[in-house]
Short mmCIF file of C-alpha atoms and ligand atoms in Angstrom, two decimals:
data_model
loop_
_atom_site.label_atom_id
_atom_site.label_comp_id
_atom_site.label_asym_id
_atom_site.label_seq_id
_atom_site.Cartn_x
_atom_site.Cartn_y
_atom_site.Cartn_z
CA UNK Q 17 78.49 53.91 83.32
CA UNK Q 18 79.34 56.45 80.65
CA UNK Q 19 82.68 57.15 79.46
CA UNK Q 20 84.13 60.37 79.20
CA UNK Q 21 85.45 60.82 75.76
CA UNK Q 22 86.39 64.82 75.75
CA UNK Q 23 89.35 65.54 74.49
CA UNK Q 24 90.49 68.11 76.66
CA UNK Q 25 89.97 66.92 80.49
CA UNK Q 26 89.47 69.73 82.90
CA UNK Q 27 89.82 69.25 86.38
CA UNK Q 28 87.69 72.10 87.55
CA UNK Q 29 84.49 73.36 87.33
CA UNK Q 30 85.35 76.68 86.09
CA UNK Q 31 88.17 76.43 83.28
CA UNK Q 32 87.14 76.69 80.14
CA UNK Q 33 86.59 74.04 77.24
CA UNK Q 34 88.11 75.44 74.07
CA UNK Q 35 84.76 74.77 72.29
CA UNK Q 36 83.29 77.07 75.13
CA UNK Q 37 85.10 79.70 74.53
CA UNK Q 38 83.10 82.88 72.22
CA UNK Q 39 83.90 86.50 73.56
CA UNK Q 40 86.85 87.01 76.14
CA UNK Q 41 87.53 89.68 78.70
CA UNK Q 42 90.89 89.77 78.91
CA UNK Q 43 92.53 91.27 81.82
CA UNK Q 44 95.09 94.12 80.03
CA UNK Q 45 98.38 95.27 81.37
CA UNK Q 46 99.66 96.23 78.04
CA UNK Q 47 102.83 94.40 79.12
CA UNK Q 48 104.40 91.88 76.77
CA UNK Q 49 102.52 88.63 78.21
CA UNK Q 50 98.70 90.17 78.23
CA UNK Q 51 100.04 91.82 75.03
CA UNK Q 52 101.07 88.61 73.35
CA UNK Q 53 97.49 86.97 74.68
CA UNK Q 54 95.16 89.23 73.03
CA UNK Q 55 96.25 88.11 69.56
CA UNK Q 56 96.88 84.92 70.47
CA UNK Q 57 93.26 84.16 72.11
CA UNK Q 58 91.99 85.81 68.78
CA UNK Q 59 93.85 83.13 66.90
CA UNK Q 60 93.80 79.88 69.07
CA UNK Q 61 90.18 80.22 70.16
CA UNK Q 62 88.91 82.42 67.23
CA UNK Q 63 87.14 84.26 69.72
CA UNK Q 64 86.92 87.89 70.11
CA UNK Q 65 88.72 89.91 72.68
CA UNK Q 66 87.11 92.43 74.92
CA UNK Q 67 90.29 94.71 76.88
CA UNK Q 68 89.90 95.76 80.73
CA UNK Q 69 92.69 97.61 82.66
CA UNK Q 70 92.35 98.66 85.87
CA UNK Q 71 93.64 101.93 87.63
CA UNK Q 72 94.26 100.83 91.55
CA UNK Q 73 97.18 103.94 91.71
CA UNK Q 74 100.15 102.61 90.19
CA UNK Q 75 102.42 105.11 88.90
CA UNK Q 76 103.32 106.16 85.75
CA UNK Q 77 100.79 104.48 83.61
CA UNK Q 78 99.56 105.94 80.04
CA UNK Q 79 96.38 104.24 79.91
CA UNK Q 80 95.74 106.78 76.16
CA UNK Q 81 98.90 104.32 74.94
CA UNK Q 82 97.24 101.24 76.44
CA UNK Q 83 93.94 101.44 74.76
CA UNK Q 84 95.42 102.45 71.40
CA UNK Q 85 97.98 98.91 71.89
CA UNK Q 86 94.22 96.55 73.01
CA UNK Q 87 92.69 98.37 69.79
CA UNK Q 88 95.64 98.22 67.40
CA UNK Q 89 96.56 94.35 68.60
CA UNK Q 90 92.53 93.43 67.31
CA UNK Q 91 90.53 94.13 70.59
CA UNK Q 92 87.01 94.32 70.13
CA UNK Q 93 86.86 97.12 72.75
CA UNK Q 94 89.01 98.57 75.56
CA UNK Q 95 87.64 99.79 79.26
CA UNK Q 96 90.07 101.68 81.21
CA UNK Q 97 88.44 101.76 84.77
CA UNK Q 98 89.83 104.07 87.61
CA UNK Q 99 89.50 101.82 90.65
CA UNK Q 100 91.30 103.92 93.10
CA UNK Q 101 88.78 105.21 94.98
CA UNK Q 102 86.72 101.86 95.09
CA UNK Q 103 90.28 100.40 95.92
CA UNK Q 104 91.20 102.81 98.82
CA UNK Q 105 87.69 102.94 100.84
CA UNK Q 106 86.74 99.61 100.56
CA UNK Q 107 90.24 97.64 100.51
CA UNK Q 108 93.34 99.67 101.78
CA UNK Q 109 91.07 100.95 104.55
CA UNK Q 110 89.81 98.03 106.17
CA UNK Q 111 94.01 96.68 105.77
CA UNK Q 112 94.70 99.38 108.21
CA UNK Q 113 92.35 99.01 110.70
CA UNK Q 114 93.54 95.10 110.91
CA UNK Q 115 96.85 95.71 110.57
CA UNK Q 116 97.51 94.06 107.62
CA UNK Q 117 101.31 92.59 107.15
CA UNK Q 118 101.60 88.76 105.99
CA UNK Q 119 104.69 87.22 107.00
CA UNK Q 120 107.75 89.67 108.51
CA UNK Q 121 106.72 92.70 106.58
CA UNK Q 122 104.32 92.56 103.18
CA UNK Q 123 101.53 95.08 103.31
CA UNK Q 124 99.61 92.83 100.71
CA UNK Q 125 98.88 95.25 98.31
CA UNK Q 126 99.28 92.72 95.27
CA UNK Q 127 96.42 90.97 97.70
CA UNK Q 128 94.17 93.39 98.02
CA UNK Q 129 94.13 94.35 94.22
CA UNK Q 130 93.58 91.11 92.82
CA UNK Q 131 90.23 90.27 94.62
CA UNK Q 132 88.96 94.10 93.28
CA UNK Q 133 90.73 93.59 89.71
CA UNK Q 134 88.73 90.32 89.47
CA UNK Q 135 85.64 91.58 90.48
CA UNK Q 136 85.35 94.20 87.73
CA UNK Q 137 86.86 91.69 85.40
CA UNK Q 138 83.32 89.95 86.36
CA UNK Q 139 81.09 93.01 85.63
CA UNK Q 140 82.87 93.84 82.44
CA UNK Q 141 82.51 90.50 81.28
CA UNK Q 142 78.55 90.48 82.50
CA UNK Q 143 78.15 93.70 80.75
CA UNK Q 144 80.03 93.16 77.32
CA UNK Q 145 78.52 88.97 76.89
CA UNK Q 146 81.53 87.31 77.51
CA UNK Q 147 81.81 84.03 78.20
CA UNK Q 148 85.05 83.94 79.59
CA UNK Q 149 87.88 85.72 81.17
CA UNK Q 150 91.59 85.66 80.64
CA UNK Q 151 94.58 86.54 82.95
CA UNK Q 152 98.14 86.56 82.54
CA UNK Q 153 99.24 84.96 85.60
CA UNK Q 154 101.38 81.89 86.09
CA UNK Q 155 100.75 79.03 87.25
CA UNK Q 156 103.25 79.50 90.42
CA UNK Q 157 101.96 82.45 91.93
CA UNK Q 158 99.13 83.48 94.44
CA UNK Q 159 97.35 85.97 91.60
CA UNK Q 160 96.28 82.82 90.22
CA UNK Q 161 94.59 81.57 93.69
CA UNK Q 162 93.02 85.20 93.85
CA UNK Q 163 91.36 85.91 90.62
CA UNK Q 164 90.14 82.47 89.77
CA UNK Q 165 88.63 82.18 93.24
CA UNK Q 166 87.23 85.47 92.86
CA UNK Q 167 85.95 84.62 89.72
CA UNK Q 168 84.91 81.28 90.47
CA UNK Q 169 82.72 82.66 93.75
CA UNK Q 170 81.19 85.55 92.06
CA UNK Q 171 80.12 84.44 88.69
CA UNK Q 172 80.14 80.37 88.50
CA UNK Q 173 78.70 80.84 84.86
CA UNK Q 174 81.71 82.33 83.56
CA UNK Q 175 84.92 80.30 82.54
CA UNK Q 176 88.27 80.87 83.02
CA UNK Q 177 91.45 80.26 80.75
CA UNK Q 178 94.97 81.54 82.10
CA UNK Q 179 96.76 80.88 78.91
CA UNK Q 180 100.34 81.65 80.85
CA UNK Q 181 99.98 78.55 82.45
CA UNK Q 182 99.70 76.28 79.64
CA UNK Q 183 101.00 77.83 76.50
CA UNK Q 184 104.85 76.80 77.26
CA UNK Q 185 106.09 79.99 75.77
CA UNK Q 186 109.22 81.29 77.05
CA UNK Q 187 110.05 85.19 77.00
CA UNK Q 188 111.96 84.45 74.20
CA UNK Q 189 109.38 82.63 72.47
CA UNK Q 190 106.72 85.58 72.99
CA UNK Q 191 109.47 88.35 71.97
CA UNK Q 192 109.37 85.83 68.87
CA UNK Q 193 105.75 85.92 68.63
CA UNK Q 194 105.30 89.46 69.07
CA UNK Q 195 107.81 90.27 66.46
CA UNK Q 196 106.15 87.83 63.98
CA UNK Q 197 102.79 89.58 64.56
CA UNK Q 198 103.72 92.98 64.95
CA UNK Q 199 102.91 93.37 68.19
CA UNK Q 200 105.21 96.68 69.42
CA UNK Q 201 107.85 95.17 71.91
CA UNK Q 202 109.63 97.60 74.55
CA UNK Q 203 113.13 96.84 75.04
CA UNK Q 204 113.80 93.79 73.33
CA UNK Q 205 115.83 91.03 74.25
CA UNK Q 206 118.26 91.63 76.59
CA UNK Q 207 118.66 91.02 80.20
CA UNK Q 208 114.88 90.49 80.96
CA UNK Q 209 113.30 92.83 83.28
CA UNK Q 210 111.86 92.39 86.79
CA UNK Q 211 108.79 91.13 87.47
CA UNK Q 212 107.13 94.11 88.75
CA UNK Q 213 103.62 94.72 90.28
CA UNK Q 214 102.27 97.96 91.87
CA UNK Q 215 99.54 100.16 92.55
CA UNK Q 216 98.58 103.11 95.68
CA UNK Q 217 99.48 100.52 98.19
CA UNK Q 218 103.03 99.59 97.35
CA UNK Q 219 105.39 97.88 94.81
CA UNK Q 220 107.13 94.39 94.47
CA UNK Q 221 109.88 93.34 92.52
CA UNK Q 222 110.53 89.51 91.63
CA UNK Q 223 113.31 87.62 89.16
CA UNK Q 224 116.73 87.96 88.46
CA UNK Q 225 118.95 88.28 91.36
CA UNK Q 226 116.32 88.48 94.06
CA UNK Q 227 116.08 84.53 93.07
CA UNK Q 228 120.04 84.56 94.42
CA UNK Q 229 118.51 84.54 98.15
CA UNK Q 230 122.43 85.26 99.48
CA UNK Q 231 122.66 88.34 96.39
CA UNK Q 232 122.24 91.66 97.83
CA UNK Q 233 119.94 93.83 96.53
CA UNK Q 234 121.38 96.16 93.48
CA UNK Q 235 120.53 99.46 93.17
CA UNK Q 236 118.47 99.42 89.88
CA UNK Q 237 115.47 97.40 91.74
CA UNK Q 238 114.41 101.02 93.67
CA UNK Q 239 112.59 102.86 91.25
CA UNK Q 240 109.93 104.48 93.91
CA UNK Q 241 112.04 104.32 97.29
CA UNK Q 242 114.92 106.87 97.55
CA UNK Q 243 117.74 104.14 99.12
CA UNK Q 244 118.36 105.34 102.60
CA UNK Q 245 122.04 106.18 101.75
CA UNK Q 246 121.22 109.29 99.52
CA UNK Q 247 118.18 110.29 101.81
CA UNK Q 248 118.65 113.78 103.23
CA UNK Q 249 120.74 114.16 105.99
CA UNK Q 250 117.44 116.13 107.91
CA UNK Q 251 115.25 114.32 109.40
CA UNK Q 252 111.30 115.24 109.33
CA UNK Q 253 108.39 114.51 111.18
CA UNK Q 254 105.28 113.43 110.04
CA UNK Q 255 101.90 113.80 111.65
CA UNK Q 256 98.83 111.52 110.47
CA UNK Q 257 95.45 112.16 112.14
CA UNK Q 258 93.18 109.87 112.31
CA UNK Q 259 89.36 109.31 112.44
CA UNK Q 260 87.63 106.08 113.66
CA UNK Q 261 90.80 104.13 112.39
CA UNK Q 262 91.21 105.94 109.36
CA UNK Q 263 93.75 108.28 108.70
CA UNK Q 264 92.12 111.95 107.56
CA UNK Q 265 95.06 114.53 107.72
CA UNK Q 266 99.01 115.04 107.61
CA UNK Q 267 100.67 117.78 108.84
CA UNK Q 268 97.16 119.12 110.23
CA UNK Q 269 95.98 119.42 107.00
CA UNK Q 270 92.77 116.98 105.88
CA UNK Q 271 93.21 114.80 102.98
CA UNK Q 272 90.82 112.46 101.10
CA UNK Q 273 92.43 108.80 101.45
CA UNK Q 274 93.57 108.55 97.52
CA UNK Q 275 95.83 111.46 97.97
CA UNK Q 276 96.68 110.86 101.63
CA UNK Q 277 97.86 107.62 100.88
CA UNK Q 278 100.18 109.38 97.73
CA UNK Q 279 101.35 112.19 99.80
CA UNK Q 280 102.65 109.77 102.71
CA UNK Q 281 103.91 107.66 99.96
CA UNK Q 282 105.90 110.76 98.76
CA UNK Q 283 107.50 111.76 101.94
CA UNK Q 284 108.38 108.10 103.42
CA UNK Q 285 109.40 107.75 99.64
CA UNK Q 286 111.60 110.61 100.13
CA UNK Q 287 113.45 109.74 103.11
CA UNK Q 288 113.91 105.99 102.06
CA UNK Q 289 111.28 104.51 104.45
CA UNK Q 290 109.58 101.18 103.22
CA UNK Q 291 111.73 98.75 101.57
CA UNK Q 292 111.42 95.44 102.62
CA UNK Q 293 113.80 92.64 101.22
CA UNK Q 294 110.84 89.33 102.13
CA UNK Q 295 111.44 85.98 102.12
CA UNK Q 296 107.62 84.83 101.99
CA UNK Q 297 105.39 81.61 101.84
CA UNK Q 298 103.19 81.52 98.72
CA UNK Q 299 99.41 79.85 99.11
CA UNK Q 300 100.78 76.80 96.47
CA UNK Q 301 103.90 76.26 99.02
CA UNK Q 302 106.73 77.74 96.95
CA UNK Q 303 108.75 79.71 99.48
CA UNK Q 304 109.91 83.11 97.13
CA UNK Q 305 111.98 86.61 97.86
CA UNK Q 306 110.46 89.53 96.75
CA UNK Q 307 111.62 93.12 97.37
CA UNK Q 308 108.87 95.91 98.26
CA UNK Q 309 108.88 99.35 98.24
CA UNK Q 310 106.10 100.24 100.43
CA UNK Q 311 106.33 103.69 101.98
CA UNK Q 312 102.96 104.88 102.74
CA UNK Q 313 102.00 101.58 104.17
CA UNK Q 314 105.03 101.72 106.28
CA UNK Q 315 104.11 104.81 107.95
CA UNK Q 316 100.32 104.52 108.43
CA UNK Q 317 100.36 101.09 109.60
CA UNK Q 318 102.96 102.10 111.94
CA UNK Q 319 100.91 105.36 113.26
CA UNK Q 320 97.29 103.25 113.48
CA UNK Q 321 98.89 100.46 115.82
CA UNK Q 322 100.37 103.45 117.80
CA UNK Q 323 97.22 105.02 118.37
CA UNK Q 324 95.54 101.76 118.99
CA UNK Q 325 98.05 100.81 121.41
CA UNK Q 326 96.69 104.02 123.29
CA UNK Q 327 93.10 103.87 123.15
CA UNK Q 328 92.41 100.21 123.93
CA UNK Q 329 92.87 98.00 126.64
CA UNK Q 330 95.35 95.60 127.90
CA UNK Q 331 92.39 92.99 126.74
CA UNK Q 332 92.03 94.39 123.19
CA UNK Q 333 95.46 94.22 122.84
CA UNK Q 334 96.37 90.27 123.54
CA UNK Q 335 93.48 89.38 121.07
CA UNK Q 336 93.65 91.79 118.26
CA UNK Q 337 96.82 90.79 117.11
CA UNK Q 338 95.59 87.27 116.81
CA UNK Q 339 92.66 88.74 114.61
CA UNK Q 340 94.76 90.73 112.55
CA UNK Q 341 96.64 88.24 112.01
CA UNK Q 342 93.69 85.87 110.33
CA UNK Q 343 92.58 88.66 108.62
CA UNK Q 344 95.98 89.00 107.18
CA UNK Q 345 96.19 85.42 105.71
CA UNK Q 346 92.78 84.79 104.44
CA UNK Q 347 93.39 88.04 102.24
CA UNK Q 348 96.67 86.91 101.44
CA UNK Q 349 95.69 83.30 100.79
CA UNK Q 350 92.89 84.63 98.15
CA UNK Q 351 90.02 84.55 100.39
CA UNK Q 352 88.60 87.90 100.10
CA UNK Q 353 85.07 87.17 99.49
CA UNK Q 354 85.32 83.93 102.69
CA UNK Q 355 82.41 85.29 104.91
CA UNK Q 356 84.82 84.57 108.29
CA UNK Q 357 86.74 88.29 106.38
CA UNK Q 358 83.56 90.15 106.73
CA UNK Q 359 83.25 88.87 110.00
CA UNK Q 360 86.63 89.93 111.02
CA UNK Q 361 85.80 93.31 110.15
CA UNK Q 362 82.92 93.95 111.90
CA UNK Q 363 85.23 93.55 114.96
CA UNK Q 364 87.76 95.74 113.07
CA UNK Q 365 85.07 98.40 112.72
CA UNK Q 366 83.87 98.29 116.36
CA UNK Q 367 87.41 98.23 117.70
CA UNK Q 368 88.55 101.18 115.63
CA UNK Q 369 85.29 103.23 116.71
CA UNK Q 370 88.07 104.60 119.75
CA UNK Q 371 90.84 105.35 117.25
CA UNK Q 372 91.12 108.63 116.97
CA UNK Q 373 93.92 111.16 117.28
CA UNK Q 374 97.40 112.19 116.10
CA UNK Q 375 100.44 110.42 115.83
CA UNK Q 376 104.22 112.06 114.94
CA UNK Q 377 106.57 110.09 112.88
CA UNK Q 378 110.04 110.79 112.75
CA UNK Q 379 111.55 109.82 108.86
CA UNK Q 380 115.12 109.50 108.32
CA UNK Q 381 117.15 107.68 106.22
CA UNK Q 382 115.39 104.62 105.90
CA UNK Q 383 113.81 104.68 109.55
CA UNK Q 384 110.38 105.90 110.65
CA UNK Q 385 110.15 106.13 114.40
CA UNK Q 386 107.32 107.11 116.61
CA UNK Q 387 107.92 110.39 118.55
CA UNK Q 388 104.65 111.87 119.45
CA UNK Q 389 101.31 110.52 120.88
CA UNK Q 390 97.36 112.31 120.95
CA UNK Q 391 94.52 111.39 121.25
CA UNK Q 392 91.06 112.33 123.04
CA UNK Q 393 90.04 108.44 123.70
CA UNK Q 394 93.80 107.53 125.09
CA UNK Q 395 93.24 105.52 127.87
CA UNK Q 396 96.00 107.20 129.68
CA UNK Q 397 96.48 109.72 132.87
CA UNK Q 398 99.80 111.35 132.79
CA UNK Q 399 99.11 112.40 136.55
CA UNK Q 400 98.52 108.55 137.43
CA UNK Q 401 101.72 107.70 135.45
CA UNK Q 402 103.98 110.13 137.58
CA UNK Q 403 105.73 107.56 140.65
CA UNK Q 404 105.09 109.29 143.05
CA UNK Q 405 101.41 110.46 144.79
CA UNK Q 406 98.43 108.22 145.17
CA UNK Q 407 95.05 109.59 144.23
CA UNK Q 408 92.38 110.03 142.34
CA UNK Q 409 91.56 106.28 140.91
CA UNK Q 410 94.91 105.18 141.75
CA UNK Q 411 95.60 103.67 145.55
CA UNK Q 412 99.36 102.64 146.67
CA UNK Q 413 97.92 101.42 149.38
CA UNK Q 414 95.95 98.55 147.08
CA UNK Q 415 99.36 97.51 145.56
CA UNK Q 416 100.50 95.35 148.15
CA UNK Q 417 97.27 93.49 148.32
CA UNK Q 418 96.92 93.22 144.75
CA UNK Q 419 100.18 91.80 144.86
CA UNK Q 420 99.37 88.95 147.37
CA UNK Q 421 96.33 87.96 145.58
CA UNK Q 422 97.97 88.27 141.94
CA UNK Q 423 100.85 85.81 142.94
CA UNK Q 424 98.70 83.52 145.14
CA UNK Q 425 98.54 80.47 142.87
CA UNK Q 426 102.18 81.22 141.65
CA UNK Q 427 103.29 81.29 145.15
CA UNK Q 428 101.21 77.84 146.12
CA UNK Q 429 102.55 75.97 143.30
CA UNK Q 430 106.16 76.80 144.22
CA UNK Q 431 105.76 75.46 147.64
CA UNK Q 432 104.23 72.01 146.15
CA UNK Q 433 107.02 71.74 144.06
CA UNK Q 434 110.19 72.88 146.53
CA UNK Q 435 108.00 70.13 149.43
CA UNK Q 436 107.96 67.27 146.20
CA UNK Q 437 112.29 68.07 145.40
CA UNK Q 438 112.59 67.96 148.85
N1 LIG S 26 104.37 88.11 96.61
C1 LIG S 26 103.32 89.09 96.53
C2 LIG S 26 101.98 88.41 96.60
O1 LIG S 26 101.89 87.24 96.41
C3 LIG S 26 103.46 89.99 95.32
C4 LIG S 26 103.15 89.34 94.02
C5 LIG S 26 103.37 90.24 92.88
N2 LIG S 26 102.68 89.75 91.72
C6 LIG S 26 103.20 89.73 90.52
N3 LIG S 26 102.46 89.24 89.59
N4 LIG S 26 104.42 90.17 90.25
O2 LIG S 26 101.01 89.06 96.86
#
């Protein structure tokens, strides 16, 4: 029996051994921690630094300033890749047609990035000869779960280090650091900021007070929700069409999904639709607030379970939930690429082949509402609905019978139980 006399004892098959470690893609934000890493994997590892950031929507980005920061901090090179499209088609789009909302109200955006993020992270790193590839998540989050897994599944010859987790540095300690190496702080060091992440598909907020589960939430958290208060005092409506489950217009007018999804966000933005204050269950059993601002999910989630609600069946409608509801978790839980997801969609797919139509959304002050219904597949007769004639495939005259048959066993299993009290 041999001894194992490495110095540095990994438990996993895909974290990297220091001595491994030659050319790293580092996964950029340009915020302080990824900021902070690129030097110090330079210096710790001596290995060189290859920069990826990735464009999945979120607003107000200068990626120009981010790739001068990866070059000026010692990157070897910097790739700046516009995702949206990729991220819209082939993630936000199947979310929709399953519904997707983990827990009471989180449209899983932060989910649905990660898995994409990572898998570019893996062609970038393919392309450019790294060995490895570097994150800045902690070590108490899902993000973790999501892009090692990701990473892990897709490419099992590349390592993984997520120096975050194990450097010990504080944010005081990498203001510190960054001031010793020059690396340009924004800021400084007061109060520290939220913890923010965001892209097309919504915004969270984490830290500071939202940690106080009993603290309200300030006012300073809603940068991309107007708060409901100091909406306008008009309501409007909103019409989404939609196409095979997929929403293709608003207001009549027919959008590609990248700017759909912006324009809804705008408007439900507007009239402060789409926060959500969430007390949520991470994958690694922490239980955590976080506060989204999720607008355009709000609203086209809302109007796709309308429509299905009128094209499907009484059937469809007991199950699917059940579905969506898998689907949901194994997304949220960093399962992405588990083949039981694909699976789920194929159902998705076929179930959404009847979703078509238009749905009106009333926006006002915080609340979106349903008003309006249309669609050429609804499964609905208004003549039938009226109380009072009989006709066509509808019989009065059946009701009673149905009724007799329907409560037979009910009926049966009353008597046993009124003979058995006595
Ligand atoms: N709680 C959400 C999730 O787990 C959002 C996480 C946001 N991530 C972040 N690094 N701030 O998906």
């Amino acid at each position: 029996m041999s001894h194992n006399t490495e110095v540095h004892h990994l438990t996993t098959s895909y974290e990297a051994r220091p001595e491994e470690v030659h050319r790293v893609l580092l996964l950029y934000s340009g915020g302080l921690d990824t900021s902070v890493m690129l030097k110090w994997i330079q210096d710790e590892y001596d290995a060189e630094v290859v920069a990826l950031t990735v464009n999945l929507g979120q607003p107000g980005e200068d990626y120009d300033v981010i790739r001068g920061k990866a070059h000026q901090l010692g990157a070897l090179e910097c790739h700046v890749v516009d995702a949206r499209e990729e991220f819209a088609h082939e993630y936000v789009m199947p979310a929709i047609k399953a519904n997707a909302i983990y827990g009471t109200g989180y449209p899983l955006f932060t989910a649905l990035g990660r898995p994409l993020i990572a898998k570019l992270a893996v062609d970038h790193a393919r392309k450019t000869g790294c060995d490895t590839i570097a994150h800045g998540c902690t070590g108490k989050g899902n993000d973790q779960v999501r892009i090692e897994a990701t990473i892990a599944t897709l490419a099992p010859e590349i390592k993984v280090i997520a120096p975050v987790r194990t450097w010990r540095m504080g944010r005081e300690e990498e203001i510190a650091y960054a001031r010793q190496h020059g690396i340009p702080v924004k800021g400084g060091t007061e109060a520290p900021p939220y913890s923010i992440d965001d892209n097309l598909w919504g915004r969270s907020s984490e830290g500071r007070w939202i940690e106080n589960l009993d603290h309200p939430p300030t006012d300073d958290v809603f940068t991309l929700v107007t708060r409901p208060e100091e909406a306008p005092d008009e309501a409007e409506v909103i019409e989404i069409d939609f196409e095979h489950g997929v929403p293709v217009g608003v207001g009549g007018e027919r959008m590609e999904l990248v700017p759909l999804i912006e324009r809804v966000g705008e408007i439900g933005a507007r009239h402060g639709v789409g926060i959500v204050d969430h007390i949520e269950d991470r994958i690694v059993g922490l239980k955590v607030r976080d506060i989204y601002e999720v607008p355009a999910a709000t609203i086209l989630l809302l109007a796709h379970k309308e429509l299905e609600v009128l094209v499907g069946t009484i059937h469809q409608h007991q199950l699917k939930p059940t579905l969506d509801q898998k689907w949901a978790y194994l997304v949220y839980a960093g399962l992405w690429w588990e083949p039981l997801r694909t699976d789920l969609d194929a159902f998705m797919d076929a179930s959404n082949r009847q979703v078509t139509g238009r749905i009106g959304i009333k926006l006002f002050k915080g609340s979106a509402r349903v008003i309006t219904r249309s669609s050429p597949n609804a499964i609905y007769d208004a003549s039938l609905a009226t109380f009072d004639h009989s006709g066509g495939l509808f019989s009065q005259e059946a009701s009673p019978g149905f009724i007799e048959l329907w409560s037979l066993q009910s009926r049966m299993a009353w008597r046993v139980r009124e003979r058995d009290e006595g």
